PDB file of C-alpha atoms in Angstrom:
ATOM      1  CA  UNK M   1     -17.547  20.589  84.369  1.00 64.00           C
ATOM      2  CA  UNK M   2     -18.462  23.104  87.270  1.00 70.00           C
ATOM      3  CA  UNK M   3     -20.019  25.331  84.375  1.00 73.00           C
ATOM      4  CA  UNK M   4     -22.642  22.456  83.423  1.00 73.00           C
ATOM      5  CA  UNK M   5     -23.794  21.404  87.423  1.00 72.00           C
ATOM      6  CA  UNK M   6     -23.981  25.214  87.561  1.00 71.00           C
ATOM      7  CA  UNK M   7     -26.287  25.022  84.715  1.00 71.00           C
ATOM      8  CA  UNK M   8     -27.814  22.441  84.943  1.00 72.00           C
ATOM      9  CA  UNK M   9     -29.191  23.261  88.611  1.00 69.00           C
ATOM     10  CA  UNK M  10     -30.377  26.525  87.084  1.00 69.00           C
ATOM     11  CA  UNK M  11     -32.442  25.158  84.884  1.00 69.00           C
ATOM     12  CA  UNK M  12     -34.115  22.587  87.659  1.00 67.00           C
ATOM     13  CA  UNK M  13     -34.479  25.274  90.079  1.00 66.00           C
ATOM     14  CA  UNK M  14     -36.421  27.453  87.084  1.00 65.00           C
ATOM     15  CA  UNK M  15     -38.233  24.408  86.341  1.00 61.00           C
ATOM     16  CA  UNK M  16     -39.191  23.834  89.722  1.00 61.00           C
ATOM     17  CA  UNK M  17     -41.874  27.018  89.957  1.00 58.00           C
ATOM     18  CA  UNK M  18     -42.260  29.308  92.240  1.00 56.00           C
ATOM     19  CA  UNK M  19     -40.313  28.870  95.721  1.00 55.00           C
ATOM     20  CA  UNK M  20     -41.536  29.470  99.454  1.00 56.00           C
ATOM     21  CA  UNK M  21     -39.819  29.827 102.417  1.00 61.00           C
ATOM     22  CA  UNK M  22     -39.995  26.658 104.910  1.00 65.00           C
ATOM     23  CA  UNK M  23     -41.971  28.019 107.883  1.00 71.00           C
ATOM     24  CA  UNK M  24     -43.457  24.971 110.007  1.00 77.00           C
ATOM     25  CA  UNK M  25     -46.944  26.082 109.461  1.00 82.00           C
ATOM     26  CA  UNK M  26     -49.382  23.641 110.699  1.00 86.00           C
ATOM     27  CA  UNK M  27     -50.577  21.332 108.143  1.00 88.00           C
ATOM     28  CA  UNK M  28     -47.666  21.680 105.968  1.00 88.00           C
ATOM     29  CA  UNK M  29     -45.790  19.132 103.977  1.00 91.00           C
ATOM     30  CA  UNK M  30     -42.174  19.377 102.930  1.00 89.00           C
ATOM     31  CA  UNK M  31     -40.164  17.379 100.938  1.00 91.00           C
ATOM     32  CA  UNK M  32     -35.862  16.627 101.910  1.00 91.00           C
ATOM     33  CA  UNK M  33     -34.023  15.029  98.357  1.00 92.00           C
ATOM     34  CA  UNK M  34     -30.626  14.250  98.997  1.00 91.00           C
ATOM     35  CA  UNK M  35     -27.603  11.839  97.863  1.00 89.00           C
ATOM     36  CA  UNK M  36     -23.862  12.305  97.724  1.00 87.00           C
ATOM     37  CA  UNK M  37     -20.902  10.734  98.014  1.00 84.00           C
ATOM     38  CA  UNK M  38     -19.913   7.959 101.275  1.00 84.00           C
ATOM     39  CA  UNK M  39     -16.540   8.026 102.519  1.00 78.00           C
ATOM     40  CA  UNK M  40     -14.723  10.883 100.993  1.00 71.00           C
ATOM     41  CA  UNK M  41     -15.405  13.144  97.680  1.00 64.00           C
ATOM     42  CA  UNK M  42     -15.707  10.416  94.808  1.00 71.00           C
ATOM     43  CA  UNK M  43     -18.434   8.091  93.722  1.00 70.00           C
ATOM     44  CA  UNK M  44     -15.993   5.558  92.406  1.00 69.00           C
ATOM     45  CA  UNK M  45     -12.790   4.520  93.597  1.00 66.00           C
ATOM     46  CA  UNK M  46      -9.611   3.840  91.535  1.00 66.00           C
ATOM     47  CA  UNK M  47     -10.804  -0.346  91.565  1.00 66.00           C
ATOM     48  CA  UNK M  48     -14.081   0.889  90.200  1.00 68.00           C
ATOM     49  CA  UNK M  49     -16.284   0.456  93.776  1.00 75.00           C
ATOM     50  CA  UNK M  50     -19.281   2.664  93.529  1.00 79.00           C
ATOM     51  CA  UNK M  51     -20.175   4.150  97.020  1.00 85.00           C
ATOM     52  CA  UNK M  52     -22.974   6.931  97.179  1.00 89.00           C
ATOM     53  CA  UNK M  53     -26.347   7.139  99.078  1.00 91.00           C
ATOM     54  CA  UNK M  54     -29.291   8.603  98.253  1.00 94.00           C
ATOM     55  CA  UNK M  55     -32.230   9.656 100.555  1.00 95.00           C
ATOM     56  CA  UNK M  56     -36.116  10.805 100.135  1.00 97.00           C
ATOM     57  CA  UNK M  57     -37.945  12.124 103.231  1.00 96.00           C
ATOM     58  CA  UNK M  58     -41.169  13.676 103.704  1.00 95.00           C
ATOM     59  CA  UNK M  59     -41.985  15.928 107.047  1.00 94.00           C
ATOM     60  CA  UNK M  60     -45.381  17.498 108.241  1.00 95.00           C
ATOM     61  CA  UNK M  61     -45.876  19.889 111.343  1.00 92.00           C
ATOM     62  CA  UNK M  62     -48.797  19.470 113.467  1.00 93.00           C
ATOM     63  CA  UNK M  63     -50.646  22.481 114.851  1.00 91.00           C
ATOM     64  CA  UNK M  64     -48.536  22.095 118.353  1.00 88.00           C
ATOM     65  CA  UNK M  65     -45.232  23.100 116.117  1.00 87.00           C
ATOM     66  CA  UNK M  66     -44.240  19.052 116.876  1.00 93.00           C
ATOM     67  CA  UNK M  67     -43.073  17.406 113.345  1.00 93.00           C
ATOM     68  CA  UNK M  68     -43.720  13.921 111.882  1.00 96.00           C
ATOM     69  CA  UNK M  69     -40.608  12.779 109.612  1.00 96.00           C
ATOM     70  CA  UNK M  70     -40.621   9.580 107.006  1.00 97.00           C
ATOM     71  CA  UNK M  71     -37.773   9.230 105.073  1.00 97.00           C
ATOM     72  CA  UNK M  72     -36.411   6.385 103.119  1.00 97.00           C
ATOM     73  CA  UNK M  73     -32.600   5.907 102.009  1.00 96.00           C
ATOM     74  CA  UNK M  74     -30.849   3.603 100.024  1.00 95.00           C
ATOM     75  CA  UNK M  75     -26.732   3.066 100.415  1.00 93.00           C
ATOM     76  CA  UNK M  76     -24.877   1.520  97.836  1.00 89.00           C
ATOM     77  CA  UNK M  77     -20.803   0.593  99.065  1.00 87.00           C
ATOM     78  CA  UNK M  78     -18.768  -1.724  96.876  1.00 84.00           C
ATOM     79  CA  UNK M  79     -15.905  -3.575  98.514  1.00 83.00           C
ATOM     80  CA  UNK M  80     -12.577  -4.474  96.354  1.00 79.00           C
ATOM     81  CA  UNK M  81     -11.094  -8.016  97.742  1.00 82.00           C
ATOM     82  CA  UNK M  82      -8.494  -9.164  95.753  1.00 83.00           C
ATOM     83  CA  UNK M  83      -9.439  -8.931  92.022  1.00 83.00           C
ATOM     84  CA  UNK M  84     -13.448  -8.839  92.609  1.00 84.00           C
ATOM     85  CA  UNK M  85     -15.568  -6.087  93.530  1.00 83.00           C
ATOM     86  CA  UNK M  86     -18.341  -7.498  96.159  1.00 87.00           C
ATOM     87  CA  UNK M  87     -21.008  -4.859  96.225  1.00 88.00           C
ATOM     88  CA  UNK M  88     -23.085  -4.184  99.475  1.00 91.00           C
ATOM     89  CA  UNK M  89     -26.956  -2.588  99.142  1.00 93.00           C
ATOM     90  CA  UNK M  90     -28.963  -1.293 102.320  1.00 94.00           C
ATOM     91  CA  UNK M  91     -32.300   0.296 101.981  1.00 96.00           C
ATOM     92  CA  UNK M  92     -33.588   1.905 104.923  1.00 97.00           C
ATOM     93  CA  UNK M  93     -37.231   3.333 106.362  1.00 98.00           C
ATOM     94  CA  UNK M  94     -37.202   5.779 109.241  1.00 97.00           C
ATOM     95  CA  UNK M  95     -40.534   7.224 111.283  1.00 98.00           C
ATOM     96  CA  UNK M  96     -39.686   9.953 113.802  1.00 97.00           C
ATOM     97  CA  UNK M  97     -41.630  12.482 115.771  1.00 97.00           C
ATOM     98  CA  UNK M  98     -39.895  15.299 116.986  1.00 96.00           C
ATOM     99  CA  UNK M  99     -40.722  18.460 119.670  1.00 95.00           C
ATOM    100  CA  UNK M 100     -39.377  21.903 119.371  1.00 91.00           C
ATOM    101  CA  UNK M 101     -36.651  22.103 122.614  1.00 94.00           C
ATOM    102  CA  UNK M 102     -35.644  25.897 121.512  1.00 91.00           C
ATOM    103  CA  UNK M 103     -36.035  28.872 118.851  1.00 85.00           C
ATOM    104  CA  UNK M 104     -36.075  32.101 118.228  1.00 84.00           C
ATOM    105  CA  UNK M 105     -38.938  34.049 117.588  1.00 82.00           C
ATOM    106  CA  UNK M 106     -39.637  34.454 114.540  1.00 77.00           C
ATOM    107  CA  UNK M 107     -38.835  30.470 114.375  1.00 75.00           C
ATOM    108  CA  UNK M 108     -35.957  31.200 111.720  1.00 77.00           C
ATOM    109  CA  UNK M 109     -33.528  28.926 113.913  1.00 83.00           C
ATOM    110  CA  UNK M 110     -35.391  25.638 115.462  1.00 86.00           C
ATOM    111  CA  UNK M 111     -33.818  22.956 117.752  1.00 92.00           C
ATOM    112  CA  UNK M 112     -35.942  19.621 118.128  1.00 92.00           C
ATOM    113  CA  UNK M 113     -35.549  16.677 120.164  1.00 96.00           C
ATOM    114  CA  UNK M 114     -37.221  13.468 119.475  1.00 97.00           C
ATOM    115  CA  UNK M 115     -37.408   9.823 118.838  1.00 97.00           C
ATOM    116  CA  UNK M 116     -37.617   7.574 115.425  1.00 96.00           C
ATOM    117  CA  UNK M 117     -37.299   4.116 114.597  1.00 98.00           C
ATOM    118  CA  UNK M 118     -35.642   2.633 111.673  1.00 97.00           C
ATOM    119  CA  UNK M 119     -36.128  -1.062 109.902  1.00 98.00           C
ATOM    120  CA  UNK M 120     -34.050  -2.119 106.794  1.00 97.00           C
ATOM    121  CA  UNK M 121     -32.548  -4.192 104.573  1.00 95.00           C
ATOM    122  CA  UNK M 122     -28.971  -5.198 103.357  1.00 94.00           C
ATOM    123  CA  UNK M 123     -27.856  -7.331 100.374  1.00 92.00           C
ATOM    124  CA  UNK M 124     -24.406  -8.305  99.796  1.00 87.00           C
ATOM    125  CA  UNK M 125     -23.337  -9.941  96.634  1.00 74.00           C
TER     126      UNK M 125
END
């Protein structure tokens, strides 16, 4: 199993293109993909409740090295009661604008303070 997610992330890094260093230029985008797991290692538990999140965001930084973020996620936690699973759905928008508070200098290491908002929505079944 390790040999194929090994593999397989190969082979979407290779089919990705070419690769560039993120280095807060003004003007540029970047792009955060990320899911997993929520509460522990394992996207289903032994009664067959899903729980996993995944999350899209997009960043730009402004010619003052300050940083807009947008992201949206979406949560998916199934709860076992009794013999039924009752599953639980939250999706998620966030804005944010953050300032640079410290780095180094050649920027390699960045800490940013800032404030964002979030508005969602939650379905149970």
């Amino acid at each position: 199993m390790k040999r194929i997610v090994v593999l397989s992330l190969l082979v979407l890094f290779a089919a990705a293109g070419s690769a560039s260093a993120q280095r807060c230029l003004p003007g540029q985008l970047s792009l955060e993909i990320a899911g997993g797991p929520v509460d522990g290692v394992i996207l289903q538990n032994e009664r067959s409740a899903y729980r996993f999140f995944g999350r899209l965001a997009l960043n730009r930084y402004n010619r003052n090295k300050t940083q807009w973020s947008f992201a949206l996620t979406y949560l998916q936690k199934d709860y076992a009661y009794n013999t039924v699973i009752l599953p639980m759905a939250q999706i998620t928008a966030e804005a944010g604008y953050f300032i640079p508070l410290l780095s180094d200098r050649k920027r390699n290491l960045i800490f940013s303070a800032g404030l964002s908002a979030a508005a969602g929505y939650e379905t149970t079944g």
